[in-house]
Coordinates of C-alpha atoms in Angstrom, one line a residue:
M1226 CA -27.3 -9.3 8.7
A1227 CA -24.3 -10.7 10.5
G1228 CA -21.2 -12.1 8.8
T1229 CA -19.1 -15.1 9.7
T1230 CA -15.5 -15.5 10.6
V1231 CA -13.3 -16.7 7.8
Q1232 CA -10.9 -19.5 8.6
P1233 CA -7.2 -18.6 8.2
T1234 CA -5.1 -20.0 5.5
S1235 CA -2.5 -22.7 6.3
R1236 CA 0.2 -21.1 4.3
T1237 CA 3.0 -19.3 6.2
R1238 CA 3.8 -15.6 5.8
S1239 CA 7.4 -14.7 5.3
W1240 CA 8.7 -12.9 8.4
W1241 CA 11.5 -11.1 6.5
G1242 CA 10.1 -10.4 3.0
W1243 CA 6.9 -10.0 1.0
G1244 CA 4.0 -12.4 1.0
W1245 CA 4.1 -16.1 1.3
A1246 CA 7.3 -17.8 2.4
D1247 CA 6.9 -20.5 -0.3
A1248 CA 6.5 -18.0 -3.2
H1249 CA 10.0 -16.4 -3.1
P1250 CA 12.4 -16.9 -5.9
D1251 CA 14.9 -19.8 -5.3
D1252 CA 18.7 -19.3 -5.4
A1253 CA 18.9 -20.0 -9.1
E1254 CA 16.3 -17.5 -10.0
C1255 CA 18.0 -14.9 -7.8
V1256 CA 21.3 -15.5 -9.6
A1257 CA 19.6 -15.2 -13.0
M1258 CA 18.0 -11.8 -12.0
G1259 CA 21.3 -10.6 -10.6
A1260 CA 23.1 -11.3 -13.9
L1261 CA 20.9 -8.7 -15.5
L1262 CA 22.0 -6.0 -13.2
P1263 CA 25.8 -5.4 -13.3
G1264 CA 27.5 -5.0 -10.0
T1265 CA 25.4 -7.3 -7.9
L1266 CA 26.7 -10.2 -5.8
A1267 CA 27.9 -13.4 -7.2
R1268 CA 25.6 -15.5 -5.1
P1269 CA 22.5 -14.6 -3.1
L1270 CA 22.5 -13.8 0.5
P1271 CA 21.0 -16.6 2.6
V1272 CA 17.4 -16.5 3.6
P1273 CA 17.5 -15.1 7.1
R1274 CA 16.4 -17.2 10.1
V1275 CA 14.7 -16.0 13.2
A1276 CA 17.0 -18.3 15.2
D1277 CA 20.0 -16.2 14.1
L1278 CA 18.6 -13.0 15.6
D1279 CA 19.6 -11.7 19.0
I1280 CA 16.1 -11.3 20.5
A1281 CA 16.1 -10.1 24.1
R1282 CA 13.6 -11.1 26.7
P1283 CA 10.5 -8.8 26.9
A1284 CA 11.1 -5.8 29.1
V1285 CA 7.6 -6.0 30.5
E1286 CA 4.9 -8.6 31.2
P1287 CA 1.2 -8.1 30.6
P1288 CA -1.1 -8.3 33.6
P1289 CA -3.0 -11.6 34.1
S1290 CA -6.2 -10.0 32.8
L1291 CA -4.6 -9.4 29.4
A1292 CA -2.2 -12.3 29.2
H1293 CA -4.5 -14.3 27.0
L1294 CA -4.3 -11.6 24.3
V1295 CA -0.5 -11.3 24.3
R1296 CA 2.4 -13.4 23.0
D1297 CA 6.1 -13.1 23.4
D1298 CA 7.2 -15.8 21.0
P1299 CA 10.4 -14.8 19.2
A1300 CA 9.2 -15.7 15.7
D1301 CA 6.0 -13.8 16.2
R1302 CA 7.9 -10.8 17.6
A1303 CA 10.4 -10.8 14.7
A1304 CA 7.6 -11.0 12.2
H1305 CA 6.1 -7.8 13.7
A1306 CA 9.3 -5.8 13.8
M1307 CA 9.2 -4.2 10.4
G1308 CA 7.0 -3.6 7.3
K1309 CA 7.8 -4.7 3.8
A1310 CA 9.8 -1.9 2.3
Y1311 CA 13.1 -2.6 0.5
R1312 CA 15.0 -1.2 3.5
D1313 CA 13.1 -3.6 5.8
V1314 CA 14.0 -6.6 3.6
A1315 CA 17.6 -5.5 3.3
R1316 CA 18.0 -5.0 7.0
A1317 CA 16.5 -8.5 7.7
L1318 CA 18.9 -10.1 5.1
R1319 CA 21.8 -8.5 7.0
G1320 CA 20.4 -9.6 10.4
R1321 CA 19.6 -6.0 11.5
P1322 CA 15.8 -5.8 11.7
G1323 CA 15.9 -2.9 14.2
R1324 CA 14.1 -2.9 17.5
I1325 CA 12.0 -6.0 17.9
P1326 CA 8.7 -5.5 19.8
D1327 CA 8.6 -6.9 23.3
L1328 CA 5.1 -8.3 22.9
V1329 CA 2.5 -8.9 20.2
A1330 CA -1.1 -8.5 21.2
R1331 CA -4.1 -9.8 19.3
P1332 CA -7.3 -8.4 20.9
T1333 CA -10.6 -10.0 19.8
D1334 CA -12.9 -7.1 20.6
E1335 CA -12.9 -3.3 21.1
Q1336 CA -12.8 -3.6 24.9
G1337 CA -9.5 -5.6 24.6
V1338 CA -8.0 -2.7 22.5
A1339 CA -9.1 -0.2 25.1
D1340 CA -7.7 -2.3 28.0
L1341 CA -4.4 -2.8 26.2
L1342 CA -4.0 1.0 25.6
D1343 CA -4.8 1.7 29.3
W1344 CA -2.2 -0.8 30.5
A1345 CA 0.4 0.5 28.0
G1346 CA -0.1 4.1 29.0
D1347 CA 0.4 3.2 32.7
R1348 CA 3.6 1.3 31.9
E1349 CA 5.2 3.6 29.3
V1350 CA 4.8 1.0 26.6
A1351 CA 4.7 2.2 23.0
V1352 CA 1.9 0.8 21.0
V1353 CA 2.4 0.3 17.2
P1354 CA -0.8 -0.7 15.3
Y1355 CA 0.3 -3.4 12.8
G1356 CA -2.6 -4.0 10.4
G1357 CA -1.4 -6.6 7.9
G1358 CA 2.2 -5.5 8.2
S1359 CA 2.5 -4.5 4.6
S1360 CA 3.8 -0.9 5.2
V1361 CA 6.5 0.3 2.8
S1362 CA 7.2 3.6 4.6
G1363 CA 8.3 2.5 8.1
G1364 CA 4.9 2.8 9.5
V1365 CA 4.8 -0.3 11.7
E1366 CA 8.1 -0.3 13.5
Y1367 CA 9.4 1.5 16.5
R1368 CA 12.6 3.6 16.3
G1369 CA 14.2 5.2 19.3
D1370 CA 14.4 4.4 23.0
A1371 CA 12.0 6.8 24.7
H1372 CA 9.7 4.0 25.8
R1373 CA 10.6 1.1 28.1
A1374 CA 8.9 -1.5 25.9
V1375 CA 7.1 -1.8 22.6
L1376 CA 3.8 -3.6 22.0
S1377 CA 2.8 -4.5 18.4
L1378 CA -1.0 -4.3 18.2
D1379 CA -2.3 -6.9 15.6
L1380 CA -6.0 -6.6 14.9
T1381 CA -6.4 -9.5 12.6
A1382 CA -8.4 -11.4 15.2
M1383 CA -11.0 -8.7 14.6
G1384 CA -11.8 -9.5 11.0
R1385 CA -15.5 -10.0 10.8
V1386 CA -18.1 -8.4 8.6
L1387 CA -20.6 -7.5 11.4
E1388 CA -23.5 -6.1 9.5
V1389 CA -24.6 -5.8 5.8
D1390 CA -27.2 -3.2 4.7
T1391 CA -28.2 -4.5 1.3
E1392 CA -30.6 -1.7 0.7
G1393 CA -28.1 1.0 1.4
R1394 CA -25.2 -1.1 -0.1
A1395 CA -23.0 -0.7 3.0
A1396 CA -21.4 -2.9 5.6
R1397 CA -20.0 -2.6 9.1
I1398 CA -16.6 -4.3 9.1
Q1399 CA -14.0 -4.8 11.8
A1400 CA -10.7 -3.2 11.0
G1401 CA -8.6 -6.3 11.2
A1402 CA -10.3 -7.9 8.1
L1403 CA -7.7 -8.9 5.5
G1404 CA -8.6 -8.1 1.9
P1405 CA -9.5 -11.6 0.7
D1406 CA -11.4 -12.5 3.9
L1407 CA -13.4 -9.3 3.7
E1408 CA -14.4 -10.0 0.1
D1409 CA -15.2 -13.6 0.9
Q1410 CA -17.7 -12.5 3.5
L1411 CA -19.3 -10.0 1.2
R1412 CA -19.6 -12.4 -1.8
P1413 CA -22.8 -14.2 -0.5
H1414 CA -24.5 -10.8 -0.6
L1415 CA -23.4 -10.2 -4.2
L1416 CA -21.6 -7.1 -3.0
T1417 CA -18.0 -5.9 -3.0
L1418 CA -15.9 -3.2 -1.5
R1419 CA -13.7 -3.5 -4.5
H1420 CA -10.7 -1.7 -3.0
F1421 CA -7.7 -3.6 -4.3
P1422 CA -4.3 -2.1 -3.4
Q1423 CA -1.3 -4.2 -4.6
S1424 CA -1.0 -5.4 -1.0
F1425 CA -4.7 -6.5 -1.0
E1426 CA -3.8 -10.1 0.0
F1427 CA -1.7 -9.0 3.0
S1428 CA -3.3 -5.8 4.3
T1429 CA -6.4 -5.0 6.4
L1430 CA -9.3 -2.6 6.2
G1431 CA -7.9 -0.7 9.2
G1432 CA -4.6 -0.4 7.5
W1433 CA -6.2 1.0 4.4
L1434 CA -8.1 3.6 6.4
A1435 CA -5.2 4.5 8.6
T1436 CA -2.9 5.1 5.6
R1437 CA -5.5 6.5 3.1
A1438 CA -4.6 3.7 0.8
G1439 CA -5.1 3.9 -2.9
G1440 CA -7.0 1.0 -4.6
H1441 CA -7.1 -0.3 -8.1
Y1442 CA -9.4 2.3 -9.6
A1443 CA -7.3 4.6 -11.7
T1444 CA -9.9 7.2 -11.9
G1445 CA -12.8 8.4 -9.7
R1446 CA -12.8 6.4 -6.4
T1447 CA -9.1 6.0 -6.2
H1448 CA -8.7 6.1 -2.4
I1449 CA -10.3 4.3 0.5
D1450 CA -11.6 7.7 1.7
D1451 CA -14.3 7.5 -1.0
F1452 CA -15.8 4.4 0.5
V1453 CA -16.1 5.5 4.2
Q1454 CA -19.4 6.2 5.8
S1455 CA -18.3 6.3 9.5
L1456 CA -15.5 5.1 11.8
R1457 CA -15.0 3.8 15.3
V1458 CA -11.7 4.7 16.8
V1459 CA -10.3 3.8 20.3
T1460 CA -8.0 6.4 21.7
P1461 CA -6.4 6.8 25.1
A1462 CA -8.8 9.7 25.7
G1463 CA -11.9 7.7 24.8
T1464 CA -13.7 6.1 21.8
S1465 CA -14.7 8.2 18.8
S1466 CA -17.8 7.0 16.9
S1467 CA -19.1 9.1 14.0
W1468 CA -22.6 8.9 12.6
R1469 CA -23.3 6.8 9.6
L1470 CA -24.3 9.3 6.9
P1471 CA -24.4 9.5 3.1
A1472 CA -23.0 13.1 3.4
S1473 CA -22.7 15.9 5.9
G1474 CA -21.7 19.5 6.0
A1475 CA -21.6 19.8 9.7
G1476 CA -18.2 21.3 10.4
P1477 CA -14.9 19.5 9.8
S1478 CA -15.4 15.8 9.4
P1479 CA -14.5 13.7 12.4
D1480 CA -13.6 10.8 10.1
R1481 CA -11.1 13.0 8.2
L1482 CA -9.1 13.4 11.5
F1483 CA -8.5 9.7 11.7
L1484 CA -8.2 8.8 8.0
G1485 CA -4.5 8.8 7.3
S1486 CA -3.6 9.2 10.9
E1487 CA -1.5 6.0 10.8
G1488 CA -2.3 4.9 14.4
A1489 CA -0.8 8.1 15.9
L1490 CA -4.1 9.4 17.1
G1491 CA -6.1 6.3 17.8
V1492 CA -6.8 2.7 16.8
I1493 CA -9.5 2.2 14.1
T1494 CA -11.5 -0.7 15.2
E1495 CA -14.4 -0.8 12.7
A1496 CA -16.0 1.2 9.9
W1497 CA -19.1 1.4 7.9
V1498 CA -18.0 1.3 4.2
R1499 CA -19.9 1.8 0.9
L1500 CA -20.3 -1.2 -1.2
Q1501 CA -21.3 -1.9 -4.8
E1502 CA -22.6 -4.7 -6.9
R1503 CA -20.0 -7.2 -8.1
P1504 CA -19.1 -6.3 -11.7
R1505 CA -20.2 -8.8 -14.4
H1506 CA -19.0 -7.0 -17.5
K1507 CA -15.3 -6.3 -18.0
A1508 CA -13.2 -5.3 -20.9
S1509 CA -9.5 -4.5 -21.3
A1510 CA -7.0 -3.5 -24.0
A1511 CA -3.5 -2.2 -24.4
V1512 CA -2.3 0.7 -26.6
T1513 CA 1.3 1.3 -27.3
F1514 CA 3.2 4.6 -28.0
T1515 CA 6.6 5.3 -29.4
D1516 CA 6.6 8.8 -27.8
F1517 CA 6.1 8.9 -24.1
Q1518 CA 4.9 12.6 -24.2
D1519 CA 2.2 11.6 -26.7
A1520 CA 1.2 8.9 -24.2
L1521 CA 1.0 11.4 -21.4
R1522 CA -1.3 13.6 -23.5
A1523 CA -3.5 10.7 -24.3
V1524 CA -3.9 9.8 -20.6
R1525 CA -4.7 13.4 -19.7
A1526 CA -7.4 13.4 -22.4
L1527 CA -8.8 10.2 -21.0
A1528 CA -8.8 11.5 -17.4
Q1529 CA -10.6 14.6 -18.6
S1530 CA -13.2 12.7 -20.6
D1531 CA -16.5 11.2 -19.2
L1532 CA -15.3 7.6 -19.8
S1533 CA -14.0 6.9 -16.2
P1534 CA -11.9 3.8 -16.9
A1535 CA -11.4 1.6 -13.9
N1536 CA -7.8 1.0 -15.1
C1537 CA -5.8 3.6 -17.0
R1538 CA -2.2 2.8 -16.3
L1539 CA 0.6 4.1 -18.4
L1540 CA 4.0 2.2 -18.4
D1541 CA 7.0 3.9 -19.8
A1542 CA 9.2 1.8 -22.1
G1543 CA 11.4 0.6 -19.3
E1544 CA 8.6 -0.4 -17.1
A1545 CA 6.7 -2.1 -20.0
A1546 CA 9.8 -4.1 -20.8
L1547 CA 10.3 -5.1 -17.2
A1548 CA 6.7 -6.3 -17.0
G1549 CA 7.0 -8.2 -20.3
A1550 CA 4.2 -6.0 -21.7
A1551 CA 6.3 -4.6 -24.6
G1552 CA 9.8 -4.7 -25.9
G1553 CA 12.1 -2.0 -27.3
D1554 CA 11.2 1.6 -26.8
R1555 CA 7.4 1.4 -26.7
S1556 CA 5.3 2.6 -23.8
V1557 CA 2.1 0.8 -23.0
L1558 CA -1.2 2.1 -21.8
V1559 CA -3.3 -0.5 -20.1
L1560 CA -7.1 0.3 -20.2
G1561 CA -9.9 -1.5 -18.4
F1562 CA -13.6 -1.0 -17.9
E1563 CA -16.1 -2.8 -15.7
S1564 CA -19.8 -2.6 -14.8
A1565 CA -22.4 -4.6 -12.9
D1566 CA -25.3 -3.9 -15.2
E1567 CA -24.2 -3.2 -18.8
P1568 CA -21.6 -4.2 -21.3
V1569 CA -18.5 -2.0 -21.4
A1570 CA -17.0 -2.9 -24.8
R1571 CA -18.2 0.3 -26.4
R1572 CA -16.7 2.5 -23.7
L1573 CA -13.4 0.6 -24.1
E1574 CA -13.5 1.2 -27.9
R1575 CA -14.2 4.9 -27.3
A1576 CA -11.2 5.1 -25.0
V1577 CA -9.0 3.2 -27.4
R1578 CA -10.0 5.5 -30.3
L1579 CA -9.1 8.5 -28.1
A1580 CA -5.7 7.1 -27.3
L1581 CA -5.1 6.3 -31.0
S1582 CA -5.8 9.9 -31.9
Y1583 CA -2.7 10.9 -29.9
G1584 CA -0.4 8.6 -31.8
G1585 CA -1.1 5.3 -30.0
R1586 CA -1.1 1.9 -31.8
R1587 CA -3.5 -1.0 -31.0
D1588 CA -2.0 -4.4 -30.7
G1589 CA -4.2 -7.5 -30.3
A1590 CA -7.9 -7.8 -29.7
T1591 CA -10.3 -6.5 -27.0
A1592 CA -10.9 -8.7 -24.0
A1593 CA -14.6 -8.5 -23.0
G1594 CA -16.0 -10.1 -19.9
G1595 CA -19.2 -12.0 -19.8
A1596 CA -21.8 -12.3 -17.1
R1597 CA -19.4 -13.6 -14.5
G1598 CA -19.1 -12.7 -10.9
G1599 CA -16.5 -10.0 -10.2
S1600 CA -13.0 -11.0 -9.3
S1601 CA -11.7 -10.6 -5.8
D1602 CA -8.1 -11.2 -6.6
G1603 CA -7.1 -7.6 -6.0
M1604 CA -6.5 -6.9 -9.7
P1605 CA -7.9 -4.2 -12.0
S1606 CA -10.4 -4.9 -14.8
G1607 CA -9.5 -7.5 -17.4
A1608 CA -10.6 -10.8 -18.6
P1609 CA -8.8 -14.0 -19.6
G1610 CA -7.9 -14.1 -23.3
G1611 CA -7.3 -10.4 -23.6
D1612 CA -4.3 -8.5 -25.0
A1613 CA -1.0 -10.2 -24.3
A1614 CA 0.3 -6.9 -22.9
V1615 CA -2.5 -6.8 -20.4
R1616 CA -2.0 -10.3 -19.3
A1617 CA 1.8 -9.8 -19.0
W1618 CA 1.3 -6.6 -16.9
R1619 CA -1.2 -8.4 -14.6
S1620 CA 1.2 -11.2 -14.0
A1621 CA 4.1 -8.9 -13.3
F1622 CA 2.0 -6.8 -11.0
L1623 CA 1.4 -9.8 -8.7
R1624 CA 4.9 -11.2 -8.9
M1625 CA 7.0 -8.0 -8.7
P1626 CA 7.3 -7.7 -4.9
Y1627 CA 8.7 -11.3 -4.7
L1628 CA 11.2 -10.5 -7.5
R1629 CA 12.2 -7.4 -5.6
D1630 CA 13.1 -9.5 -2.6
G1631 CA 15.1 -11.8 -4.9
L1632 CA 17.1 -8.9 -6.2
A1633 CA 17.6 -7.7 -2.6
R1634 CA 19.2 -11.1 -1.9
M1635 CA 21.7 -10.3 -4.7
G1636 CA 22.6 -7.1 -2.9
A1637 CA 20.8 -4.9 -5.4
V1638 CA 18.6 -1.9 -4.6
A1639 CA 15.2 -2.7 -6.0
E1640 CA 12.5 -0.4 -4.7
T1641 CA 9.6 1.8 -5.7
F1642 CA 8.2 5.2 -4.6
E1643 CA 5.2 7.2 -5.8
T1644 CA 3.9 10.8 -5.8
A1645 CA 1.3 13.0 -7.5
A1646 CA 1.4 16.4 -9.1
T1647 CA -0.6 18.6 -11.5
W1648 CA -0.4 18.0 -15.2
D1649 CA 1.7 21.0 -15.9
R1650 CA 4.4 19.6 -13.6
I1651 CA 4.3 15.9 -14.6
P1652 CA 6.6 15.9 -17.6
G1653 CA 9.4 17.9 -15.9
L1654 CA 8.9 15.9 -12.6
I1655 CA 9.3 12.5 -14.4
E1656 CA 12.4 13.6 -16.3
A1657 CA 14.0 15.1 -13.2
V1658 CA 13.5 11.9 -11.1
R1659 CA 14.9 9.7 -13.9
T1660 CA 17.9 11.9 -14.4
E1661 CA 18.8 12.9 -10.8
V1662 CA 18.1 9.6 -9.1
G1663 CA 19.9 7.7 -11.9
A1664 CA 22.9 10.0 -11.6
A1665 CA 23.1 9.6 -7.8
A1666 CA 23.0 5.8 -8.1
L1667 CA 25.8 5.9 -10.8
K1668 CA 27.9 8.1 -8.6
A1669 CA 27.4 6.0 -5.5
T1670 CA 27.9 2.5 -7.1
G1671 CA 29.8 3.1 -10.4
H1672 CA 27.1 1.2 -12.2
P1673 CA 24.2 2.6 -14.2
A1674 CA 20.8 2.4 -12.6
T1675 CA 17.4 1.8 -14.1
V1676 CA 14.7 4.3 -13.2
N1677 CA 11.3 3.5 -14.7
C1678 CA 8.0 5.2 -14.3
R1679 CA 4.3 4.3 -14.6
L1680 CA 1.2 6.3 -13.9
T1681 CA -1.0 4.4 -11.5
H1682 CA -3.9 6.8 -10.9
V1683 CA -5.0 9.7 -13.1
Y1684 CA -7.2 12.7 -12.4
P1685 CA -8.6 15.6 -14.6
D1686 CA -6.0 17.9 -13.0
G1687 CA -3.0 15.6 -12.5
A1688 CA -1.6 12.1 -12.1
A1689 CA 0.3 9.8 -9.8
P1690 CA 3.7 8.7 -11.2
Y1691 CA 5.1 5.6 -9.6
F1692 CA 8.8 5.0 -10.0
T1693 CA 10.9 1.8 -9.9
V1694 CA 14.6 2.0 -9.1
L1695 CA 17.0 -0.9 -9.9
A1696 CA 20.6 -0.4 -9.0
A1697 CA 23.7 -2.3 -7.9
G1698 CA 24.1 -2.1 -4.2
R1699 CA 27.1 -1.6 -1.9
A1700 CA 27.8 -4.8 -0.1
G1701 CA 26.7 -4.6 3.5
D1702 CA 25.7 -0.9 3.0
E1703 CA 22.5 -1.4 0.9
V1704 CA 20.2 0.4 3.3
A1705 CA 22.4 3.5 3.5
L1706 CA 22.5 3.6 -0.3
W1707 CA 18.8 3.5 -0.6
D1708 CA 18.4 6.1 2.1
D1709 CA 20.7 8.4 0.0
L1710 CA 18.7 7.8 -3.2
K1711 CA 15.5 8.3 -1.3
A1712 CA 16.7 11.7 -0.1
V1713 CA 17.6 12.7 -3.7
A1714 CA 14.1 11.6 -4.8
G1715 CA 12.5 13.5 -2.0
E1716 CA 14.3 16.7 -2.9
V1717 CA 13.2 16.4 -6.5
L1718 CA 9.6 15.9 -5.4
H1719 CA 9.7 18.9 -3.1
R1720 CA 11.2 21.1 -5.8
H1721 CA 8.4 20.2 -8.2
R1722 CA 5.7 20.6 -5.5
A1723 CA 4.8 16.9 -5.8
T1724 CA 3.4 15.1 -2.8
I1725 CA 5.8 13.0 -0.7
T1726 CA 3.3 10.1 -1.1
H1727 CA 0.1 9.6 -3.1
H1728 CA -0.9 6.3 -1.4
H1729 CA 2.0 4.7 0.5
A1730 CA 1.5 6.7 3.7
V1731 CA 4.0 8.9 5.6
G1732 CA 5.3 6.4 8.2
R1733 CA 8.8 7.3 9.4
D1734 CA 10.5 7.1 6.0
H1735 CA 8.5 10.0 4.5
R1736 CA 8.5 12.3 7.6
P1737 CA 11.1 14.8 6.3
G1738 CA 9.1 15.3 3.1
Y1739 CA 5.8 15.5 4.9
D1740 CA 7.1 18.1 7.4
L1741 CA 8.1 20.3 4.5
Q1742 CA 4.8 19.8 2.6
R1743 CA 2.2 20.5 5.3
P1744 CA 1.3 24.1 6.4
E1745 CA 2.6 25.0 9.8
P1746 CA -0.8 26.0 11.2
F1747 CA -2.0 22.5 10.3
A1748 CA 1.0 21.0 11.9
L1749 CA 0.2 23.0 15.1
A1750 CA -3.3 21.6 15.1
L1751 CA -2.1 18.1 14.5
R1752 CA 0.3 18.3 17.4
A1753 CA -2.5 19.6 19.6
A1754 CA -4.8 16.7 18.5
K1755 CA -2.0 14.2 19.3
G1756 CA -1.5 15.8 22.8
A1757 CA -5.3 15.7 23.5
L1758 CA -6.0 12.2 22.3
D1759 CA -2.7 10.5 23.3
P1760 CA -1.4 12.5 26.2
R1761 CA 1.2 9.9 27.2
G1762 CA 2.5 9.7 23.7
I1763 CA 2.3 5.9 23.4
L1764 CA 0.6 5.6 20.0
N1765 CA 3.0 4.8 17.1
P1766 CA 5.6 7.3 18.3
G1767 CA 7.5 9.2 15.5
V1768 CA 4.7 8.9 12.9
L1769 CA 3.3 12.2 11.6
V1770 CA 4.3 14.1 14.7
D1771 CA 7.0 13.9 17.4

């Protein structure tokens, strides 16, 4: 059964910051936030304008046969120059966005992708797959000067659900489908992919696949990998199309080669993905703890139980206060359950009782969902009218990237990074990050920094801590400060054998940590794969391999 193309929204994306241009904090809100962080600027930096950038003419022109797919409009090119990490926002605010692509291409089918790659290879043009542009690890920008020109490859014109197999609960979907559009096309079939990263509104299926993105499920199916049946990938060496199978033991998986390859080995053009019925029953609750170590033990017990909560996010006291989910020194555990066919209130109560047995305290009443269609807003389980802490966290979750950009306008460092490690390393890792990154920020700025932590995903054998860093910046030198703090954090992660990224991807920002983490024989095989599939080295140069 074929899908239909969803009409684009009329709202305008911010070229320099997160999300919608009309959703950013105004000057007064920026000043109010800056007042809470000593050492920030007295007034916000102005919102940057494309007109103030020095954008050179394109170094190449597309051939007439491809001209209808390519644009060289300065605003379009500037919007495709970077992702949405703090360092990207800070550079844009200072008028230093880096190398702006010469051209932006929007192919409408797979043949267009192949033709663009052929042309780019012949002309020594680097091709950077863009997805939705929500990268926070330097994954969608070109750094260096080894290529004569740069083409940003935007697949959002390829955003259709092409086929739905209702019996097998799967769909064939083009890689350029943005999260909301994808869910809108599945809704008439009463099915959902239900993969909701925080960037859901502004990221694509292809981007999720290329970065092995984490979704909203805190346990079980935490990554997009778990939903993939097969992939189609266009490479300079040809098109790879794997069989659609429920499972296979036939050698190394071809899909695994391209999942997480970040556009360095090929361009993912479509995928068969596993779907599920839309959840009708939801329930959520919050449990607070005075002792963070007790909270960690409670979460580990939940992860090792058979309860499988959809949401099991632990916010330390600082993160809970920042989200408005609790005050003082109490950590908050946000729990959520959902199901398409049976009420989940009893499972929630079992989870709450387990958390209480580790010293937790229950505040408020259970929020239980009725027989409504599942939400597609990119948020974990929860229903209106639930715990105040759950509602506060949900609101902060959606608003936080915009507030980060507001703090960046005040010259502050406001960024996040995440990792994963086994349970035996988690307490020491969290303490080391808080202590060492905080000390580095104090030494660099003379002002104390805030380093908060939450657990976003939990497993029987470990967890994924997610850190928030808030610090006064150094006027005009904010990016260098963040790079220094990032290096300190990376050293701590490596020392504790924690991954350089759990779900944010490697990009260019995490390459040093990734190079240290991966085994050398694997690196050798990856370089060989790069050479075989992309012999001219045009695909996202600098990502994963040189």
